[in-house]
Short mmCIF file of C-alpha atoms in Angstrom, two decimals:
data_model
loop_
_atom_site.label_atom_id
_atom_site.label_comp_id
_atom_site.label_asym_id
_atom_site.label_seq_id
_atom_site.Cartn_x
_atom_site.Cartn_y
_atom_site.Cartn_z
CA UNK A 1 -59.02 185.08 73.30
CA UNK A 2 -59.49 188.86 73.40
CA UNK A 3 -62.98 190.38 73.25
CA UNK A 4 -62.22 191.87 69.83
CA UNK A 5 -61.04 188.49 68.48
CA UNK A 6 -64.07 186.77 69.97
CA UNK A 7 -66.39 189.22 68.20
CA UNK A 8 -64.57 188.70 64.92
CA UNK A 9 -64.87 184.92 65.26
CA UNK A 10 -68.59 185.14 66.09
CA UNK A 11 -69.22 187.29 63.01
CA UNK A 12 -67.08 185.31 60.62
CA UNK A 13 -67.65 181.74 61.81
CA UNK A 14 -71.02 181.13 60.04
CA UNK A 15 -69.63 182.25 56.73
CA UNK A 16 -66.49 180.24 57.12
CA UNK A 17 -68.51 177.14 58.00
CA UNK A 18 -70.75 177.60 54.99
CA UNK A 19 -67.73 177.96 52.72
CA UNK A 20 -66.17 174.86 54.24
CA UNK A 21 -69.34 172.86 53.58
CA UNK A 22 -69.43 174.09 49.97
CA UNK A 23 -65.79 173.03 49.53
CA UNK A 24 -66.52 169.64 51.14
CA UNK A 25 -69.38 169.11 48.63
CA UNK A 26 -67.03 169.83 45.75
CA UNK A 27 -64.48 167.37 47.17
CA UNK A 28 -67.25 164.75 47.53
CA UNK A 29 -68.48 165.41 44.00
CA UNK A 30 -64.99 165.05 42.48
CA UNK A 31 -64.26 161.93 44.54
CA UNK A 32 -67.49 160.30 43.40
CA UNK A 33 -66.83 161.11 39.77
CA UNK A 34 -63.23 159.88 39.94
CA UNK A 35 -64.36 156.65 41.60
CA UNK A 36 -67.18 156.12 39.12
CA UNK A 37 -64.87 156.62 36.16
CA UNK A 38 -62.09 154.46 37.61
CA UNK A 39 -63.76 151.21 36.79
CA UNK A 40 -64.99 152.33 33.38
CA UNK A 41 -61.48 153.36 32.38
CA UNK A 42 -60.37 149.74 32.88
CA UNK A 43 -62.80 148.80 30.04
CA UNK A 44 -62.28 151.84 27.81
CA UNK A 45 -60.57 151.72 24.41
CA UNK A 46 -57.72 154.13 23.60
CA UNK A 47 -59.09 157.59 22.82
CA UNK A 48 -59.23 158.81 19.25
CA UNK A 49 -57.12 161.86 18.25
CA UNK A 50 -58.92 165.12 18.89
CA UNK A 51 -60.67 166.55 15.76
CA UNK A 52 -59.26 169.67 14.19
CA UNK A 53 -61.23 172.88 14.09
CA UNK A 54 -63.62 174.48 16.64
CA UNK A 55 -64.66 172.32 19.57
CA UNK A 56 -68.17 171.00 18.94
CA UNK A 57 -71.06 171.45 21.36
CA UNK A 58 -71.34 168.54 23.82
CA UNK A 59 -73.83 165.92 22.61
CA UNK A 60 -76.37 164.16 24.70
CA UNK A 61 -74.84 160.74 25.51
CA UNK A 62 -76.77 157.78 24.20
CA UNK A 63 -77.08 154.29 25.65
CA UNK A 64 -76.86 152.97 29.18
CA UNK A 65 -74.36 152.21 31.95
CA UNK A 66 -74.52 149.61 34.72
CA UNK A 67 -74.90 150.88 38.33
CA UNK A 68 -73.71 148.45 41.00
CA UNK A 69 -75.21 148.47 44.54
CA UNK A 70 -73.65 145.69 46.54
CA UNK A 71 -72.14 142.20 46.51
CA UNK A 72 -73.62 139.06 48.08
CA UNK A 73 -72.65 135.40 48.25
CA UNK A 74 -74.21 133.43 45.41
CA UNK A 75 -75.92 131.09 47.92
CA UNK A 76 -77.70 133.87 49.90
CA UNK A 77 -81.33 134.79 49.34
CA UNK A 78 -81.88 137.82 47.16
CA UNK A 79 -84.44 140.61 47.66
CA UNK A 80 -87.59 140.78 45.66
CA UNK A 81 -87.56 142.72 42.38
CA UNK A 82 -87.64 146.49 42.80
CA UNK A 83 -86.90 149.61 40.73
CA UNK A 84 -83.31 150.80 40.61
CA UNK A 85 -81.83 154.27 40.42
CA UNK A 86 -83.69 154.71 37.12
CA UNK A 87 -87.32 153.71 37.90
CA UNK A 88 -87.67 152.27 34.41
CA UNK A 89 -85.06 149.59 35.15
CA UNK A 90 -85.38 146.94 37.87
CA UNK A 91 -82.48 145.67 39.98
CA UNK A 92 -80.93 142.52 38.55
CA UNK A 93 -78.26 140.08 39.68
CA UNK A 94 -74.96 139.36 37.90
CA UNK A 95 -72.99 136.27 39.03
CA UNK A 96 -69.35 135.39 38.80
CA UNK A 97 -66.83 133.52 40.96
CA UNK A 98 -69.42 132.38 43.48
CA UNK A 99 -70.50 136.02 44.11
CA UNK A 100 -73.48 138.09 43.05
CA UNK A 101 -73.61 141.80 42.33
CA UNK A 102 -76.95 143.61 42.42
CA UNK A 103 -77.08 146.09 39.56
CA UNK A 104 -79.45 148.11 37.38
CA UNK A 105 -79.11 150.07 34.16
CA UNK A 106 -78.98 153.86 34.12
CA UNK A 107 -78.98 156.26 31.18
CA UNK A 108 -75.67 157.70 30.00
CA UNK A 109 -77.46 161.01 29.37
CA UNK A 110 -77.71 161.38 33.17
CA UNK A 111 -74.77 159.31 34.48
CA UNK A 112 -72.06 159.70 31.82
CA UNK A 113 -68.93 161.64 32.83
CA UNK A 114 -70.05 165.15 31.91
CA UNK A 115 -73.66 164.92 33.07
CA UNK A 116 -72.64 163.20 36.26
CA UNK A 117 -70.32 166.09 37.16
CA UNK A 118 -73.19 168.50 36.58
CA UNK A 119 -75.76 166.42 38.48
CA UNK A 120 -73.56 165.97 41.55
CA UNK A 121 -73.74 169.74 42.07
CA UNK A 122 -77.54 169.42 42.41
CA UNK A 123 -78.26 168.50 46.00
CA UNK A 124 -81.84 167.42 45.28
CA UNK A 125 -80.65 165.10 42.55
CA UNK A 126 -77.89 163.73 44.76
CA UNK A 127 -80.30 163.11 47.61
CA UNK A 128 -82.76 161.35 45.32
CA UNK A 129 -80.07 159.07 43.90
CA UNK A 130 -78.62 158.38 47.32
CA UNK A 131 -82.01 157.41 48.72
CA UNK A 132 -82.64 155.06 45.79
CA UNK A 133 -79.24 153.45 46.27
CA UNK A 134 -79.82 153.00 50.04
CA UNK A 135 -83.31 151.56 49.37
CA UNK A 136 -81.76 148.71 47.37
CA UNK A 137 -79.11 148.14 50.06
CA UNK A 138 -81.81 148.02 52.79
CA UNK A 139 -83.80 145.42 50.88
CA UNK A 140 -80.71 143.30 50.33
CA UNK A 141 -79.67 143.65 53.97
CA UNK A 142 -82.96 142.05 55.05
CA UNK A 143 -82.24 138.90 53.07
CA UNK A 144 -78.55 138.29 53.65
CA UNK A 145 -75.03 139.61 54.22
CA UNK A 146 -73.88 142.35 51.84
CA UNK A 147 -70.78 144.28 50.97
CA UNK A 148 -72.15 147.74 50.04
CA UNK A 149 -70.51 149.48 47.10
CA UNK A 150 -69.90 153.18 47.05
CA UNK A 151 -72.40 155.56 45.49
CA UNK A 152 -71.79 155.99 41.73
CA UNK A 153 -70.10 152.64 41.20
CA UNK A 154 -70.64 152.51 37.42
CA UNK A 155 -69.54 150.10 34.70
CA UNK A 156 -69.63 150.24 30.91
CA UNK A 157 -71.19 146.78 30.68
CA UNK A 158 -72.32 143.68 32.59
CA UNK A 159 -69.03 142.09 31.57
CA UNK A 160 -67.21 144.83 33.52
CA UNK A 161 -69.15 143.84 36.64
CA UNK A 162 -68.24 140.16 36.17
CA UNK A 163 -64.56 141.12 35.77
CA UNK A 164 -64.74 143.11 39.03
CA UNK A 165 -66.25 140.15 40.86
CA UNK A 166 -63.55 137.82 39.62
CA UNK A 167 -60.73 140.33 40.21
CA UNK A 168 -61.85 141.22 43.75
CA UNK A 169 -63.17 137.77 44.69
CA UNK A 170 -60.74 137.12 47.55
CA UNK A 171 -61.24 140.47 49.30
CA UNK A 172 -64.98 140.38 48.73
CA UNK A 173 -65.29 136.88 50.28
CA UNK A 174 -63.14 137.99 53.22
CA UNK A 175 -65.51 140.98 53.76
CA UNK A 176 -68.62 138.77 53.56
CA UNK A 177 -67.12 136.31 56.04
CA UNK A 178 -66.27 139.16 58.44
CA UNK A 179 -69.73 140.68 58.21
CA UNK A 180 -71.87 137.52 58.31
CA UNK A 181 -74.03 137.42 61.45
CA UNK A 182 -73.08 141.00 62.35
CA UNK A 183 -74.75 144.38 62.03
CA UNK A 184 -73.72 148.02 61.93
CA UNK A 185 -75.54 150.32 64.32
CA UNK A 186 -75.23 154.09 64.59
CA UNK A 187 -75.17 156.01 67.90
CA UNK A 188 -75.48 159.78 68.26
CA UNK A 189 -75.16 161.25 71.75
CA UNK A 190 -76.78 164.65 72.16
CA UNK A 191 -76.88 166.85 75.28
CA UNK A 192 -79.01 169.82 76.24
CA UNK A 193 -76.61 172.83 76.43
CA UNK A 194 -78.70 174.56 79.15
CA UNK A 195 -78.84 171.48 81.39
CA UNK A 196 -75.17 170.86 80.75
CA UNK A 197 -74.36 174.42 81.87
CA UNK A 198 -76.54 174.08 84.94
CA UNK A 199 -74.80 170.87 85.84
CA UNK A 200 -71.39 172.52 85.34
CA UNK A 201 -72.43 175.27 87.72
CA UNK A 202 -73.62 172.82 90.35
CA UNK A 203 -70.43 170.78 90.29
CA UNK A 204 -67.99 173.70 90.31
CA UNK A 205 -66.85 175.14 93.64
CA UNK A 206 -64.84 177.74 91.74
CA UNK A 207 -68.01 179.01 90.04
CA UNK A 208 -69.60 179.55 93.41
CA UNK A 209 -66.49 181.38 94.60
CA UNK A 210 -66.72 183.71 91.57
CA UNK A 211 -70.31 184.48 92.43
CA UNK A 212 -69.44 185.19 96.05
CA UNK A 213 -66.73 187.57 94.89
CA UNK A 214 -69.16 189.33 92.57
CA UNK A 215 -71.30 190.34 95.51
CA UNK A 216 -68.76 192.97 96.64
CA UNK A 217 -67.62 194.22 93.25
CA UNK A 218 -69.17 196.68 90.79
CA UNK A 219 -68.41 198.44 87.50
CA UNK A 220 -65.62 197.15 85.29
CA UNK A 221 -64.41 194.70 87.92
CA UNK A 222 -67.79 192.98 87.99
CA UNK A 223 -67.85 192.78 84.20
CA UNK A 224 -64.44 191.09 84.12
CA UNK A 225 -65.44 188.64 86.86
CA UNK A 226 -68.63 187.72 85.00
CA UNK A 227 -66.62 187.06 81.84
CA UNK A 228 -64.21 184.86 83.83
CA UNK A 229 -67.19 183.02 85.33
CA UNK A 230 -68.77 182.42 81.88
CA UNK A 231 -65.46 181.19 80.48
CA UNK A 232 -64.96 178.89 83.47
CA UNK A 233 -68.47 177.41 83.12
CA UNK A 234 -67.92 176.78 79.41
CA UNK A 235 -64.68 174.94 80.21
CA UNK A 236 -66.36 172.80 82.89
CA UNK A 237 -69.32 172.11 80.56
CA UNK A 238 -66.96 171.10 77.73
CA UNK A 239 -65.08 168.83 80.12
CA UNK A 240 -68.35 167.21 81.27
CA UNK A 241 -69.35 166.64 77.65
CA UNK A 242 -66.01 165.03 76.79
CA UNK A 243 -66.16 162.76 79.82
CA UNK A 244 -69.71 161.76 78.98
CA UNK A 245 -68.85 160.97 75.35
CA UNK A 246 -65.80 158.95 76.49
CA UNK A 247 -67.82 156.93 78.99
CA UNK A 248 -70.74 156.25 76.65
CA UNK A 249 -68.38 155.20 73.81
CA UNK A 250 -66.35 152.98 76.11
CA UNK A 251 -69.43 151.16 77.49
CA UNK A 252 -70.88 150.62 74.00
CA UNK A 253 -67.53 149.49 72.61
CA UNK A 254 -67.51 146.69 75.20
CA UNK A 255 -70.59 145.22 73.54
CA UNK A 256 -69.23 145.56 70.01
CA UNK A 257 -66.77 143.71 67.84
CA UNK A 258 -65.52 146.93 66.31
CA UNK A 259 -66.28 150.65 66.57
CA UNK A 260 -65.54 153.86 64.72
CA UNK A 261 -66.12 157.51 65.67
CA UNK A 262 -66.83 160.39 63.33
CA UNK A 263 -66.91 164.13 63.79
CA UNK A 264 -70.26 165.32 65.23
CA UNK A 265 -72.73 166.37 62.58
CA UNK A 266 -73.44 170.03 61.86
CA UNK A 267 -76.73 170.99 63.58
CA UNK A 268 -77.92 173.12 60.61
CA UNK A 269 -77.39 170.18 58.22
CA UNK A 270 -78.72 167.29 60.35
CA UNK A 271 -81.56 169.22 62.06
CA UNK A 272 -80.91 167.81 65.54
CA UNK A 273 -81.65 169.86 68.61
CA UNK A 274 -78.96 170.21 71.30
CA UNK A 275 -75.22 169.59 71.07
CA UNK A 276 -73.92 166.39 69.51
CA UNK A 277 -70.92 165.13 71.48
CA UNK A 278 -70.60 161.58 70.00
CA UNK A 279 -71.19 160.29 66.48
CA UNK A 280 -70.16 156.64 66.25
CA UNK A 281 -70.88 153.32 64.61
CA UNK A 282 -70.58 149.88 66.13
CA UNK A 283 -70.34 146.41 64.59
CA UNK A 284 -72.39 144.13 66.77
CA UNK A 285 -73.22 140.45 66.65
CA UNK A 286 -76.85 140.08 65.61
CA UNK A 287 -77.68 138.09 68.75
CA UNK A 288 -76.37 140.94 70.95
CA UNK A 289 -78.44 143.75 69.49
CA UNK A 290 -80.97 143.48 72.31
CA UNK A 291 -78.11 143.98 74.81
CA UNK A 292 -77.05 147.11 72.93
CA UNK A 293 -80.55 148.56 73.06
CA UNK A 294 -80.79 147.88 76.80
CA UNK A 295 -77.41 149.47 77.43
CA UNK A 296 -78.34 152.57 75.48
CA UNK A 297 -81.51 152.97 77.57
CA UNK A 298 -79.50 152.50 80.78
CA UNK A 299 -76.91 155.08 79.80
CA UNK A 300 -79.53 157.61 78.79
CA UNK A 301 -81.30 157.27 82.13
CA UNK A 302 -77.98 157.42 84.01
CA UNK A 303 -77.09 160.77 82.47
CA UNK A 304 -80.49 162.43 82.51
CA UNK A 305 -79.10 165.35 84.55
CA UNK A 306 -77.07 166.41 81.50
CA UNK A 307 -80.08 166.20 79.23
CA UNK A 308 -78.44 163.30 77.47
CA UNK A 309 -80.28 161.76 74.49
CA UNK A 310 -78.81 158.73 72.77
CA UNK A 311 -80.15 158.05 69.29
CA UNK A 312 -79.60 154.40 68.27
CA UNK A 313 -80.44 153.46 64.67
CA UNK A 314 -79.82 150.49 62.43
CA UNK A 315 -79.00 148.06 61.15
CA UNK A 316 -77.24 150.02 58.39
CA UNK A 317 -75.31 148.81 55.33
CA UNK A 318 -71.88 148.13 56.95
CA UNK A 319 -69.84 150.74 55.07
CA UNK A 320 -67.72 151.47 58.11
CA UNK A 321 -66.54 147.94 58.70
CA UNK A 322 -65.72 146.56 55.29
CA UNK A 323 -62.00 145.56 55.15
CA UNK A 324 -59.98 148.30 53.48
CA UNK A 325 -58.19 145.84 51.15
CA UNK A 326 -61.21 145.62 48.80
CA UNK A 327 -60.49 148.35 46.22
CA UNK A 328 -64.04 148.66 44.87
CA UNK A 329 -65.61 149.06 48.29
CA UNK A 330 -66.59 152.38 49.82
#
């Protein structure tokens, strides 16, 4: 990359990233709305012909919808009563086909099609709703095995939930059988860029050769050599980071029944310090969670020279390991 192109990239990259994040939010919003309306359209009656004349102002929608959180086996223990997305309505259970869906009522004025599209553009609103949704999932996860449902899984009525349970019974039971006695744990591997660079310098004979050559060069030649040295150290550091991520993921995967990797999180959005080089989730047998913790501590100590920090968190609602055949599942 030329110096001019590098400067252009450095100046434009933050703006391009911000634009990409805005576009990603729009995609997420539209996907959530489409998913939320998908079930309700199964229950909807044919639309009436549009009225003639000027289009009226949108009216505030009246009534309520049913928000679904997760599915459990009918024989499993259920969490204690708690408020739902709308604090005025507690979480309730709807049973059908040997399965139970945890649900609560929410106002159409906030969760109908038009207001939902508006609200999903409000990050504070979205965060509040997501936290309330996850709170119900966490409580259910403490009492039994769950199949978590995507955010904004909405139904016109309780009967719509029963129909979903009956229609998806086979895939939901398969998911519950797969997840029983297993937990999802998240791992984020973060390194200290300065310590990574220092280790890259210590391990590279070529870097030392560059520095030796710099001793006898001045002016423009020295500038070019320093740029080549900096580029070389970045390449070595990147290689060390990739090798570390590969090793850590491989060792953790040996303890897991299944694993999935995601793109590292944006530092500005997640607030972490350092460079994230691995963002993964692992499905682990409950009885082996202690082994997983011990292995994480061992790996962190083993790679202390790179400033490695391994953040292990869980158990989480097992979104990443629900079989893909269940259409209503996130």
